[in-house]
Amino acid sequence: MRRVRTDGPHVPRWFGAWLGLSGQAPETDEAGHRHATWLELFLDLIFVYALAAVVARLGSDPTPSPTAVLAVIGLFVVIQWAWVGQVFYDTRFDPDDALHRLLVLVALVGAGAMTLGVDEVPESVLLPVGYLIVRGVLLLLYLRARPTSPMARLVTTIYLIGFGSGWLIWFVSLTLPAERRPTLWVVAMVIELATPWVGARWLNRWPVDNRHLPERIGQFTIIVLGSALASLLFAVPDHPPPHMILTAAMAFLIPAAVWWVYTTFVTTRLLQNRLRGGQAYSYLHIPLGGALLLLGWALGQVVRLVDDNAARLPLELRLLLGASMVVWTACGLALYWLWTRPSAARLAIAAYGVVSVSLITATVHQPRLMLSLLSLAVVGYAVLLSRRLSRAGKEANTPEG
């Protein structure tokens, strides 16, 4: 995969020298593989708080309305898409000079505005203004990269047209009454999300970095899992009695099993040579990440209900818990399908995960019993699938002949 450094506008050399930046490409390891830069990791920090703000909109009511859940899902898509845009730029263009750093720091300010605006959307303009800043910086970065090569001009043209159209719609939404803004936001997001698919024929000619992209998307998935764990830990009371410690430990097994399966899949590098433009891989992580965010909140509510000695779990909470687990399982199967057609054994494992989770959340009403059974089922699913993935990884990486 070819990466290039931008030859567009730069800050004056004296200014870069004054900042202590000579203008260099991100470092690689001994094998020449590109890893996340310190700037990329710094950008990730603000999205930790953004995800926390998104899930906080559900509050502490264990019976969330469908409207509240849909609002959280929509906000999550906006937050993740703002982050993903920068990742796809970084996977093809590698400048780490003063101007690039300053522009990304401006984008970080925009991400901060989005975080502050999540709680008051759509009345507050902080979220759309923050999004305009983040995506506006991305458009400037693509304009800067455009003169690099004929292939760069082709790729940047696709992004500039599609993302630029979405940016204009977000901008126009600021002129409308608050209650009408979300309609334009949905239209803008549809256009932006469709852009990489419409331009896939041309974008696939310049494949993404098959090490850097999975690493970065994996890091965001870990951030989402961290948010899920935070929802769980905050539900544990101060000075918890032994039975609450045991309950929290049982709940912890579920995100731990998710982490185990996900990292096993990523480290096998089954999709390393099949990412192409990265569209399918990155888009599958949108419902996957949203499911994990809602899973953490739902587990926290179950722990709270155990602490309150509740006799039954609300139907809404059980549905949300079961749906989030089923979506996670389905996304895992779809990611596997990008590599090869699933075998009967792989399909059977997925069926076990979906059926066991669905039966438990649908039929078991007692909080502690449901949590115990669900933890055991998910851990069993993780063990079966991890063994299967490890075996597939060894077979895929064994030289033929």
mmCIF file of C-alpha atoms in Angstrom:
data_model
loop_
_atom_site.group_PDB
_atom_site.id
_atom_site.type_symbol
_atom_site.label_atom_id
_atom_site.label_comp_id
_atom_site.label_asym_id
_atom_site.label_seq_id
_atom_site.Cartn_x
_atom_site.Cartn_y
_atom_site.Cartn_z
ATOM 1 C CA MET A 1 0.000 0.000 0.000
ATOM 2 C CA ARG A 2 1.481 3.359 -1.055
ATOM 3 C CA ARG A 3 1.364 6.317 1.303
ATOM 4 C CA VAL A 4 2.497 9.744 0.323
ATOM 5 C CA ARG A 5 3.397 12.926 2.058
ATOM 6 C CA THR A 6 1.507 16.019 1.079
ATOM 7 C CA ASP A 7 3.306 18.589 -1.023
ATOM 8 C CA GLY A 8 0.666 21.244 -0.525
ATOM 9 C CA PRO A 9 0.906 24.404 1.572
ATOM 10 C CA HIS A 10 3.206 24.357 4.580
ATOM 11 C CA VAL A 11 3.802 26.801 7.377
ATOM 12 C CA PRO A 12 6.972 28.884 7.030
ATOM 13 C CA ARG A 13 10.102 26.935 7.943
ATOM 14 C CA TRP A 14 11.022 29.386 10.662
ATOM 15 C CA PHE A 15 7.614 28.833 12.290
ATOM 16 C CA GLY A 16 7.982 25.056 12.174
ATOM 17 C CA ALA A 17 11.483 25.332 13.590
ATOM 18 C CA TRP A 18 10.211 27.641 16.335
ATOM 19 C CA LEU A 19 7.666 24.945 17.249
ATOM 20 C CA GLY A 20 10.388 22.294 17.187
ATOM 21 C CA LEU A 21 8.883 20.484 14.168
ATOM 22 C CA SER A 22 10.991 19.697 11.151
ATOM 23 C CA GLY A 23 8.163 18.063 9.175
ATOM 24 C CA GLN A 24 8.466 14.323 9.085
ATOM 25 C CA ALA A 25 6.392 11.297 8.238
ATOM 26 C CA PRO A 26 5.187 9.104 11.098
ATOM 27 C CA GLU A 27 7.724 6.560 12.225
ATOM 28 C CA THR A 28 7.442 2.897 11.314
ATOM 29 C CA ASP A 29 8.683 -0.213 13.095
ATOM 30 C CA GLU A 30 11.535 -2.449 11.979
ATOM 31 C CA ALA A 31 9.267 -4.184 9.457
ATOM 32 C CA GLY A 32 8.144 -0.864 7.968
ATOM 33 C CA HIS A 33 4.633 -0.990 9.401
ATOM 34 C CA ARG A 34 2.883 2.286 10.204
ATOM 35 C CA HIS A 35 1.515 2.655 13.721
ATOM 36 C CA ALA A 36 -0.662 5.273 15.392
ATOM 37 C CA THR A 37 1.129 8.554 16.039
ATOM 38 C CA TRP A 38 1.080 10.495 19.302
ATOM 39 C CA LEU A 39 -1.159 13.056 17.579
ATOM 40 C CA GLU A 40 -3.694 10.386 16.629
ATOM 41 C CA LEU A 41 -3.745 9.061 20.188
ATOM 42 C CA PHE A 42 -4.171 12.606 21.526
ATOM 43 C CA LEU A 43 -7.182 13.083 19.244
ATOM 44 C CA ASP A 44 -8.674 9.876 20.648
ATOM 45 C CA LEU A 45 -8.809 11.369 24.144
ATOM 46 C CA ILE A 46 -11.610 13.808 23.407
ATOM 47 C CA PHE A 47 -13.713 11.034 21.897
ATOM 48 C CA VAL A 48 -13.546 9.172 25.201
ATOM 49 C CA TYR A 49 -15.487 12.046 26.747
ATOM 50 C CA ALA A 50 -17.744 12.330 23.699
ATOM 51 C CA LEU A 51 -18.855 8.703 24.057
ATOM 52 C CA ALA A 52 -19.450 9.206 27.767
ATOM 53 C CA ALA A 53 -21.646 12.208 26.971
ATOM 54 C CA VAL A 54 -23.609 10.197 24.393
ATOM 55 C CA VAL A 55 -24.411 7.284 26.701
ATOM 56 C CA ALA A 56 -25.213 9.699 29.553
ATOM 57 C CA ARG A 57 -28.272 10.855 27.586
ATOM 58 C CA LEU A 58 -29.995 7.582 28.535
ATOM 59 C CA GLY A 59 -29.844 8.597 32.198
ATOM 60 C CA SER A 60 -30.577 6.128 34.979
ATOM 61 C CA ASP A 61 -34.112 5.091 34.025
ATOM 62 C CA PRO A 62 -33.994 1.314 33.302
ATOM 63 C CA THR A 63 -36.933 1.659 30.886
ATOM 64 C CA PRO A 64 -35.609 3.912 28.097
ATOM 65 C CA SER A 65 -38.016 4.940 25.363
ATOM 66 C CA PRO A 66 -37.352 3.917 21.745
ATOM 67 C CA THR A 67 -36.900 7.612 20.909
ATOM 68 C CA ALA A 68 -34.139 7.983 23.510
ATOM 69 C CA VAL A 69 -32.352 4.863 22.262
ATOM 70 C CA LEU A 70 -32.568 6.021 18.636
ATOM 71 C CA ALA A 71 -31.213 9.437 19.621
ATOM 72 C CA VAL A 72 -28.225 7.818 21.328
ATOM 73 C CA ILE A 73 -27.590 5.590 18.305
ATOM 74 C CA GLY A 74 -27.752 8.595 15.969
ATOM 75 C CA LEU A 75 -25.361 10.614 18.101
ATOM 76 C CA PHE A 76 -22.975 7.675 18.286
ATOM 77 C CA VAL A 77 -22.931 7.424 14.479
ATOM 78 C CA VAL A 78 -22.104 11.137 14.197
ATOM 79 C CA ILE A 79 -19.309 10.893 16.780
ATOM 80 C CA GLN A 80 -17.773 7.757 15.266
ATOM 81 C CA TRP A 81 -18.034 9.106 11.728
ATOM 82 C CA ALA A 82 -16.230 12.290 12.749
ATOM 83 C CA TRP A 83 -13.417 10.117 14.132
ATOM 84 C CA VAL A 84 -13.340 7.673 11.197
ATOM 85 C CA GLY A 85 -12.914 10.468 8.665
ATOM 86 C CA GLN A 86 -9.553 11.421 10.158
ATOM 87 C CA VAL A 87 -8.446 7.774 10.225
ATOM 88 C CA PHE A 88 -9.071 7.270 6.514
ATOM 89 C CA TYR A 89 -7.091 10.416 5.754
ATOM 90 C CA ASP A 90 -4.190 9.272 7.916
ATOM 91 C CA THR A 91 -4.106 5.829 6.340
ATOM 92 C CA ARG A 92 -3.273 7.320 2.918
ATOM 93 C CA PHE A 93 -1.493 10.597 3.684
ATOM 94 C CA ASP A 94 1.225 10.796 6.304
ATOM 95 C CA PRO A 95 2.370 14.352 6.939
ATOM 96 C CA ASP A 96 3.370 15.109 10.495
ATOM 97 C CA ASP A 97 4.565 18.646 9.948
ATOM 98 C CA ALA A 98 3.588 21.801 11.773
ATOM 99 C CA LEU A 99 0.604 22.713 9.587
ATOM 100 C CA HIS A 100 -0.868 19.220 9.819
ATOM 101 C CA ARG A 101 -0.552 19.207 13.590
ATOM 102 C CA LEU A 102 -2.124 22.640 13.924
ATOM 103 C CA LEU A 103 -5.066 21.650 11.725
ATOM 104 C CA VAL A 104 -5.679 18.464 13.702
ATOM 105 C CA LEU A 105 -5.558 20.449 16.938
ATOM 106 C CA VAL A 106 -8.281 22.688 15.504
ATOM 107 C CA ALA A 107 -10.283 19.534 14.760
ATOM 108 C CA LEU A 108 -9.801 18.511 18.373
ATOM 109 C CA VAL A 109 -11.389 21.792 19.458
ATOM 110 C CA GLY A 110 -14.326 20.939 17.215
ATOM 111 C CA ALA A 111 -14.596 17.496 18.784
ATOM 112 C CA GLY A 112 -14.664 19.173 22.175
ATOM 113 C CA ALA A 113 -17.552 21.369 21.056
ATOM 114 C CA MET A 114 -19.404 18.256 19.875
ATOM 115 C CA THR A 115 -18.873 16.668 23.272
ATOM 116 C CA LEU A 116 -20.256 19.701 25.087
ATOM 117 C CA GLY A 117 -23.228 19.906 22.725
ATOM 118 C CA VAL A 118 -24.360 16.273 22.982
ATOM 119 C CA ASP A 119 -26.416 16.876 26.111
ATOM 120 C CA GLU A 120 -28.396 19.796 24.661
ATOM 121 C CA VAL A 121 -28.884 18.696 21.056
ATOM 122 C CA PRO A 122 -30.765 19.795 18.983
ATOM 123 C CA GLU A 123 -31.442 23.066 20.863
ATOM 124 C CA SER A 124 -27.748 23.916 21.232
ATOM 125 C CA VAL A 125 -25.634 24.661 18.146
ATOM 126 C CA LEU A 126 -22.463 23.325 19.768
ATOM 127 C CA LEU A 127 -22.741 19.858 18.227
ATOM 128 C CA PRO A 128 -23.334 20.998 14.607
ATOM 129 C CA VAL A 129 -20.727 23.748 14.909
ATOM 130 C CA GLY A 130 -18.230 21.258 16.337
ATOM 131 C CA TYR A 131 -18.991 18.796 13.553
ATOM 132 C CA LEU A 132 -18.535 21.534 10.960
ATOM 133 C CA ILE A 133 -15.116 22.295 12.425
ATOM 134 C CA VAL A 134 -14.012 18.649 12.479
ATOM 135 C CA ARG A 135 -15.191 17.913 8.946
ATOM 136 C CA GLY A 136 -14.060 21.318 7.680
ATOM 137 C CA VAL A 137 -10.525 20.513 8.822
ATOM 138 C CA LEU A 138 -10.765 17.160 7.038
ATOM 139 C CA LEU A 139 -11.784 18.913 3.812
ATOM 140 C CA LEU A 140 -8.814 21.273 4.149
ATOM 141 C CA LEU A 141 -6.495 18.309 4.663
ATOM 142 C CA TYR A 142 -7.793 16.674 1.485
ATOM 143 C CA LEU A 143 -7.378 19.936 -0.419
ATOM 144 C CA ARG A 144 -3.806 20.081 0.819
ATOM 145 C CA ALA A 145 -3.158 16.490 -0.276
ATOM 146 C CA ARG A 146 -4.808 16.934 -3.671
ATOM 147 C CA PRO A 147 -1.691 18.024 -5.665
ATOM 148 C CA THR A 148 0.343 15.041 -4.446
ATOM 149 C CA SER A 149 -0.295 12.682 -7.375
ATOM 150 C CA PRO A 150 -2.907 11.796 -10.021
ATOM 151 C CA MET A 151 -4.256 9.062 -7.734
ATOM 152 C CA ALA A 152 -4.472 11.523 -4.836
ATOM 153 C CA ARG A 153 -6.450 13.909 -7.051
ATOM 154 C CA LEU A 154 -8.902 11.135 -7.882
ATOM 155 C CA VAL A 155 -9.356 10.042 -4.267
ATOM 156 C CA THR A 156 -9.639 13.549 -2.872
ATOM 157 C CA THR A 157 -12.156 14.549 -5.561
ATOM 158 C CA ILE A 158 -14.535 11.811 -4.398
ATOM 159 C CA TYR A 159 -14.226 12.814 -0.753
ATOM 160 C CA LEU A 160 -14.387 16.543 -1.406
ATOM 161 C CA ILE A 161 -17.610 16.260 -3.431
ATOM 162 C CA GLY A 162 -19.407 13.859 -1.076
ATOM 163 C CA PHE A 163 -18.161 15.194 2.258
ATOM 164 C CA GLY A 164 -18.344 18.781 1.022
ATOM 165 C CA SER A 165 -22.026 18.315 0.144
ATOM 166 C CA GLY A 166 -22.702 16.919 3.605
ATOM 167 C CA TRP A 167 -20.791 19.821 5.185
ATOM 168 C CA LEU A 168 -22.936 22.368 3.343
ATOM 169 C CA ILE A 169 -26.144 20.695 4.536
ATOM 170 C CA TRP A 170 -24.899 20.737 8.136
ATOM 171 C CA PHE A 171 -24.087 24.428 7.690
ATOM 172 C CA VAL A 172 -27.552 25.215 6.285
ATOM 173 C CA SER A 173 -29.132 23.416 9.260
ATOM 174 C CA LEU A 174 -27.865 26.193 11.532
ATOM 175 C CA THR A 175 -30.334 28.585 9.910
ATOM 176 C CA LEU A 176 -33.357 26.412 10.744
ATOM 177 C CA PRO A 177 -35.383 26.152 13.962
ATOM 178 C CA ALA A 178 -33.993 23.610 16.417
ATOM 179 C CA GLU A 179 -36.763 21.055 15.883
ATOM 180 C CA ARG A 180 -36.082 20.913 12.107
ATOM 181 C CA ARG A 181 -32.306 20.555 12.251
ATOM 182 C CA PRO A 182 -32.145 16.763 12.827
ATOM 183 C CA THR A 183 -33.899 16.154 9.498
ATOM 184 C CA LEU A 184 -31.110 17.883 7.601
ATOM 185 C CA TRP A 185 -28.499 16.131 9.743
ATOM 186 C CA VAL A 186 -29.912 12.765 8.725
ATOM 187 C CA VAL A 187 -29.820 13.768 5.043
ATOM 188 C CA ALA A 188 -26.237 14.993 5.379
ATOM 189 C CA MET A 189 -25.118 11.807 7.140
ATOM 190 C CA VAL A 190 -26.748 9.623 4.482
ATOM 191 C CA ILE A 191 -24.822 11.491 1.775
ATOM 192 C CA GLU A 192 -21.535 11.259 3.665
ATOM 193 C CA LEU A 193 -21.962 7.593 4.555
ATOM 194 C CA ALA A 194 -22.835 6.788 0.935
ATOM 195 C CA THR A 195 -19.812 8.604 -0.498
ATOM 196 C CA PRO A 196 -17.186 5.844 0.058
ATOM 197 C CA TRP A 197 -19.579 3.246 -1.380
ATOM 198 C CA VAL A 198 -20.463 5.319 -4.446
ATOM 199 C CA GLY A 199 -16.768 5.961 -5.060
ATOM 200 C CA ALA A 200 -15.620 2.450 -4.110
ATOM 201 C CA ARG A 201 -14.635 1.610 -7.702
ATOM 202 C CA TRP A 202 -12.010 4.351 -7.638
ATOM 203 C CA LEU A 203 -11.097 4.310 -3.944
ATOM 204 C CA ASN A 204 -10.234 0.604 -4.118
ATOM 205 C CA ARG A 205 -7.481 1.430 -6.592
ATOM 206 C CA TRP A 206 -5.634 2.957 -3.641
ATOM 207 C CA PRO A 207 -6.129 0.416 -0.843
ATOM 208 C CA VAL A 208 -5.959 1.487 2.769
ATOM 209 C CA ASP A 209 -3.009 0.543 4.964
ATOM 210 C CA ASN A 210 -3.970 -2.993 6.001
ATOM 211 C CA ARG A 211 -2.097 -2.688 9.313
ATOM 212 C CA HIS A 212 -2.855 0.896 10.261
ATOM 213 C CA LEU A 213 -6.615 0.883 9.615
ATOM 214 C CA PRO A 214 -7.449 -2.242 11.692
ATOM 215 C CA GLU A 215 -5.186 -0.969 14.466
ATOM 216 C CA ARG A 216 -6.902 2.419 14.615
ATOM 217 C CA ILE A 217 -10.442 1.030 14.382
ATOM 218 C CA GLY A 218 -9.477 -1.523 17.035
ATOM 219 C CA GLN A 219 -8.309 1.295 19.285
ATOM 220 C CA PHE A 220 -11.668 3.035 18.914
ATOM 221 C CA THR A 221 -13.437 -0.233 19.718
ATOM 222 C CA ILE A 222 -11.360 -0.486 22.896
ATOM 223 C CA ILE A 223 -12.421 3.089 23.745
ATOM 224 C CA VAL A 224 -16.062 2.047 23.330
ATOM 225 C CA LEU A 225 -15.462 -0.987 25.548
ATOM 226 C CA GLY A 226 -13.867 1.334 28.089
ATOM 227 C CA SER A 227 -17.014 3.445 28.069
ATOM 228 C CA ALA A 228 -19.064 0.272 28.600
ATOM 229 C CA LEU A 229 -16.899 -0.683 31.573
ATOM 230 C CA ALA A 230 -17.280 2.824 32.994
ATOM 231 C CA SER A 231 -21.082 2.483 32.827
ATOM 232 C CA LEU A 232 -20.765 -0.786 34.686
ATOM 233 C CA LEU A 233 -18.342 0.431 37.353
ATOM 234 C CA PHE A 234 -20.337 3.598 38.082
ATOM 235 C CA ALA A 235 -23.342 1.394 38.835
ATOM 236 C CA VAL A 236 -21.536 -0.325 41.717
ATOM 237 C CA PRO A 237 -22.333 1.382 45.047
ATOM 238 C CA ASP A 238 -19.686 2.779 47.351
ATOM 239 C CA HIS A 239 -18.424 0.219 49.876
ATOM 240 C CA PRO A 240 -20.263 -2.636 48.109
ATOM 241 C CA PRO A 241 -21.226 -5.735 50.101
ATOM 242 C CA PRO A 242 -19.828 -9.123 48.953
ATOM 243 C CA HIS A 243 -22.890 -10.016 46.878
ATOM 244 C CA MET A 244 -22.585 -6.771 44.899
ATOM 245 C CA ILE A 245 -18.902 -7.419 44.250
ATOM 246 C CA LEU A 246 -19.838 -10.833 42.897
ATOM 247 C CA THR A 247 -22.608 -9.303 40.759
ATOM 248 C CA ALA A 248 -20.225 -6.731 39.292
ATOM 249 C CA ALA A 249 -17.693 -9.480 38.597
ATOM 250 C CA MET A 250 -20.294 -11.523 36.728
ATOM 251 C CA ALA A 251 -21.273 -8.477 34.680
ATOM 252 C CA PHE A 252 -17.601 -7.743 33.948
ATOM 253 C CA LEU A 253 -17.230 -11.166 32.329
ATOM 254 C CA ILE A 254 -19.416 -10.038 29.413
ATOM 255 C CA PRO A 255 -17.304 -7.072 28.147
ATOM 256 C CA ALA A 256 -14.184 -9.108 28.982
ATOM 257 C CA ALA A 257 -15.443 -11.895 26.698
ATOM 258 C CA VAL A 258 -16.207 -9.321 23.991
ATOM 259 C CA TRP A 259 -12.640 -7.999 24.283
ATOM 260 C CA TRP A 260 -11.217 -11.510 24.124
ATOM 261 C CA VAL A 261 -13.080 -12.406 20.932
ATOM 262 C CA TYR A 262 -12.413 -9.079 19.221
ATOM 263 C CA THR A 263 -8.688 -8.977 19.916
ATOM 264 C CA THR A 264 -8.345 -12.613 18.861
ATOM 265 C CA PHE A 265 -9.980 -11.772 15.543
ATOM 266 C CA VAL A 266 -7.838 -8.677 14.944
ATOM 267 C CA THR A 267 -4.515 -10.325 15.850
ATOM 268 C CA THR A 268 -5.129 -13.245 13.479
ATOM 269 C CA ARG A 269 -5.061 -10.674 10.626
ATOM 270 C CA LEU A 270 -7.479 -12.750 8.584
ATOM 271 C CA LEU A 271 -8.583 -9.669 6.647
ATOM 272 C CA GLN A 272 -5.128 -8.186 6.135
ATOM 273 C CA ASN A 273 -5.131 -8.722 2.368
ATOM 274 C CA ARG A 274 -8.869 -8.209 1.841
ATOM 275 C CA LEU A 275 -9.499 -4.697 3.150
ATOM 276 C CA ARG A 276 -9.176 -2.915 -0.214
ATOM 277 C CA GLY A 277 -10.825 0.458 0.374
ATOM 278 C CA GLY A 278 -11.816 -0.521 3.906
ATOM 279 C CA GLN A 279 -15.493 0.390 3.463
ATOM 280 C CA ALA A 280 -17.101 -2.856 4.637
ATOM 281 C CA TYR A 281 -14.662 -3.332 7.511
ATOM 282 C CA SER A 282 -15.111 0.153 8.935
ATOM 283 C CA TYR A 283 -18.877 0.342 8.377
ATOM 284 C CA LEU A 284 -19.491 -2.935 10.223
ATOM 285 C CA HIS A 285 -17.822 -1.361 13.248
ATOM 286 C CA ILE A 286 -20.555 1.305 13.430
ATOM 287 C CA PRO A 287 -23.369 -1.035 14.578
ATOM 288 C CA LEU A 288 -20.795 -3.096 16.480
ATOM 289 C CA GLY A 289 -19.608 -0.070 18.458
ATOM 290 C CA GLY A 290 -23.139 1.186 19.060
ATOM 291 C CA ALA A 291 -24.153 -2.227 20.377
ATOM 292 C CA LEU A 292 -21.227 -2.290 22.801
ATOM 293 C CA LEU A 293 -22.039 1.202 24.063
ATOM 294 C CA LEU A 294 -25.648 0.229 24.776
ATOM 295 C CA LEU A 295 -24.521 -3.100 26.251
ATOM 296 C CA GLY A 296 -22.402 -1.338 28.865
ATOM 297 C CA TRP A 297 -25.268 0.951 29.849
ATOM 298 C CA ALA A 298 -27.703 -1.983 30.078
ATOM 299 C CA LEU A 299 -25.310 -4.008 32.249
ATOM 300 C CA GLY A 300 -24.952 -1.027 34.557
ATOM 301 C CA GLN A 301 -28.721 -0.826 34.934
ATOM 302 C CA VAL A 302 -28.912 -4.543 35.778
ATOM 303 C CA VAL A 303 -26.301 -4.066 38.496
ATOM 304 C CA ARG A 304 -28.274 -1.121 39.903
ATOM 305 C CA LEU A 305 -31.451 -3.181 39.990
ATOM 306 C CA VAL A 306 -29.640 -5.975 41.849
ATOM 307 C CA ASP A 307 -28.467 -3.389 44.385
ATOM 308 C CA ASP A 308 -32.080 -2.182 44.735
ATOM 309 C CA ASN A 309 -33.267 -5.770 45.329
ATOM 310 C CA ALA A 310 -35.566 -5.577 42.316
ATOM 311 C CA ALA A 311 -37.536 -8.763 41.721
ATOM 312 C CA ARG A 312 -37.896 -8.364 37.938
ATOM 313 C CA LEU A 313 -36.071 -6.740 35.060
ATOM 314 C CA PRO A 314 -38.138 -4.362 32.899
ATOM 315 C CA LEU A 315 -38.978 -5.641 29.426
ATOM 316 C CA GLU A 316 -37.318 -2.633 27.777
ATOM 317 C CA LEU A 317 -34.033 -3.327 29.528
ATOM 318 C CA ARG A 318 -34.084 -7.022 28.648
ATOM 319 C CA LEU A 319 -34.829 -6.220 25.013
ATOM 320 C CA LEU A 320 -31.992 -3.693 24.858
ATOM 321 C CA LEU A 321 -29.572 -6.112 26.504
ATOM 322 C CA GLY A 322 -30.498 -8.975 24.199
ATOM 323 C CA ALA A 323 -30.521 -6.828 21.051
ATOM 324 C CA SER A 324 -27.083 -5.370 21.759
ATOM 325 C CA MET A 325 -25.601 -8.852 22.228
ATOM 326 C CA VAL A 326 -27.275 -10.173 19.062
ATOM 327 C CA VAL A 327 -26.031 -7.212 16.991
ATOM 328 C CA TRP A 328 -22.499 -7.746 18.312
ATOM 329 C CA THR A 329 -22.661 -11.434 17.360
ATOM 330 C CA ALA A 330 -24.051 -10.655 13.892
ATOM 331 C CA CYS A 331 -21.365 -8.037 13.233
ATOM 332 C CA GLY A 332 -18.679 -10.528 14.261
ATOM 333 C CA LEU A 333 -20.052 -13.068 11.797
ATOM 334 C CA ALA A 334 -20.205 -10.434 9.053
ATOM 335 C CA LEU A 335 -16.566 -9.448 9.682
ATOM 336 C CA TYR A 336 -15.596 -13.106 9.417
ATOM 337 C CA TRP A 337 -17.585 -13.314 6.162
ATOM 338 C CA LEU A 338 -15.363 -10.608 4.659
ATOM 339 C CA TRP A 339 -12.530 -13.149 4.876
ATOM 340 C CA THR A 340 -14.261 -16.313 3.744
ATOM 341 C CA ARG A 341 -17.628 -18.000 3.619
ATOM 342 C CA PRO A 342 -18.354 -19.244 7.163
ATOM 343 C CA SER A 343 -18.154 -22.987 7.695
ATOM 344 C CA ALA A 344 -20.944 -24.978 9.316
ATOM 345 C CA ALA A 345 -19.012 -24.894 12.602
ATOM 346 C CA ARG A 346 -18.678 -21.092 12.486
ATOM 347 C CA LEU A 347 -22.386 -20.695 11.729
ATOM 348 C CA ALA A 348 -23.259 -23.088 14.543
ATOM 349 C CA ILE A 349 -21.215 -21.019 17.012
ATOM 350 C CA ALA A 350 -22.971 -17.840 15.884
ATOM 351 C CA ALA A 351 -26.347 -19.557 16.177
ATOM 352 C CA TYR A 352 -25.479 -20.690 19.693
ATOM 353 C CA GLY A 353 -24.614 -17.117 20.664
ATOM 354 C CA VAL A 354 -27.796 -15.607 19.219
ATOM 355 C CA VAL A 355 -30.170 -18.303 20.504
ATOM 356 C CA SER A 356 -28.703 -18.521 24.016
ATOM 357 C CA VAL A 357 -28.688 -14.754 24.538
ATOM 358 C CA SER A 358 -32.194 -14.381 23.108
ATOM 359 C CA LEU A 359 -33.650 -17.158 25.259
ATOM 360 C CA ILE A 360 -32.030 -15.916 28.452
ATOM 361 C CA THR A 361 -33.045 -12.278 28.046
ATOM 362 C CA ALA A 362 -36.568 -13.227 26.914
ATOM 363 C CA THR A 363 -37.431 -15.795 29.591
ATOM 364 C CA VAL A 364 -35.397 -14.940 32.710
ATOM 365 C CA HIS A 365 -36.756 -11.968 34.653
ATOM 366 C CA GLN A 366 -34.819 -12.173 37.932
ATOM 367 C CA PRO A 367 -31.813 -9.788 37.647
ATOM 368 C CA ARG A 368 -29.107 -11.820 39.366
ATOM 369 C CA LEU A 369 -30.089 -15.105 37.725
ATOM 370 C CA MET A 370 -30.331 -13.519 34.294
ATOM 371 C CA LEU A 371 -26.916 -11.893 34.683
ATOM 372 C CA SER A 372 -25.315 -15.154 35.813
ATOM 373 C CA LEU A 373 -26.769 -17.186 32.951
ATOM 374 C CA LEU A 374 -25.943 -14.518 30.390
ATOM 375 C CA SER A 375 -22.330 -14.291 31.578
ATOM 376 C CA LEU A 376 -21.887 -18.055 31.347
ATOM 377 C CA ALA A 377 -23.425 -18.150 27.865
ATOM 378 C CA VAL A 378 -21.246 -15.308 26.557
ATOM 379 C CA VAL A 379 -18.071 -16.743 28.063
ATOM 380 C CA GLY A 380 -18.881 -20.101 26.461
ATOM 381 C CA TYR A 381 -19.432 -18.365 23.127
ATOM 382 C CA ALA A 382 -16.111 -16.524 23.478
ATOM 383 C CA VAL A 383 -14.193 -19.739 24.218
ATOM 384 C CA LEU A 384 -15.696 -21.577 21.233
ATOM 385 C CA LEU A 385 -15.201 -18.703 18.824
ATOM 386 C CA SER A 386 -11.674 -17.804 19.982
ATOM 387 C CA ARG A 387 -10.536 -21.380 19.456
ATOM 388 C CA ARG A 388 -12.069 -21.341 15.994
ATOM 389 C CA LEU A 389 -10.463 -18.005 15.118
ATOM 390 C CA SER A 390 -7.038 -19.072 16.373
ATOM 391 C CA ARG A 391 -7.192 -22.237 14.292
ATOM 392 C CA ALA A 392 -8.294 -20.273 11.216
ATOM 393 C CA GLY A 393 -5.495 -17.748 11.758
ATOM 394 C CA LYS A 394 -2.842 -20.458 11.928
ATOM 395 C CA GLU A 395 -4.153 -22.101 8.756
ATOM 396 C CA ALA A 396 -4.290 -18.766 6.906
ATOM 397 C CA ASN A 397 -0.747 -17.780 7.918
ATOM 398 C CA THR A 398 0.862 -21.182 7.237
ATOM 399 C CA PRO A 399 2.949 -21.056 4.033
ATOM 400 C CA GLU A 400 1.762 -23.456 1.364
ATOM 401 C CA GLY A 401 3.978 -26.204 0.031
#
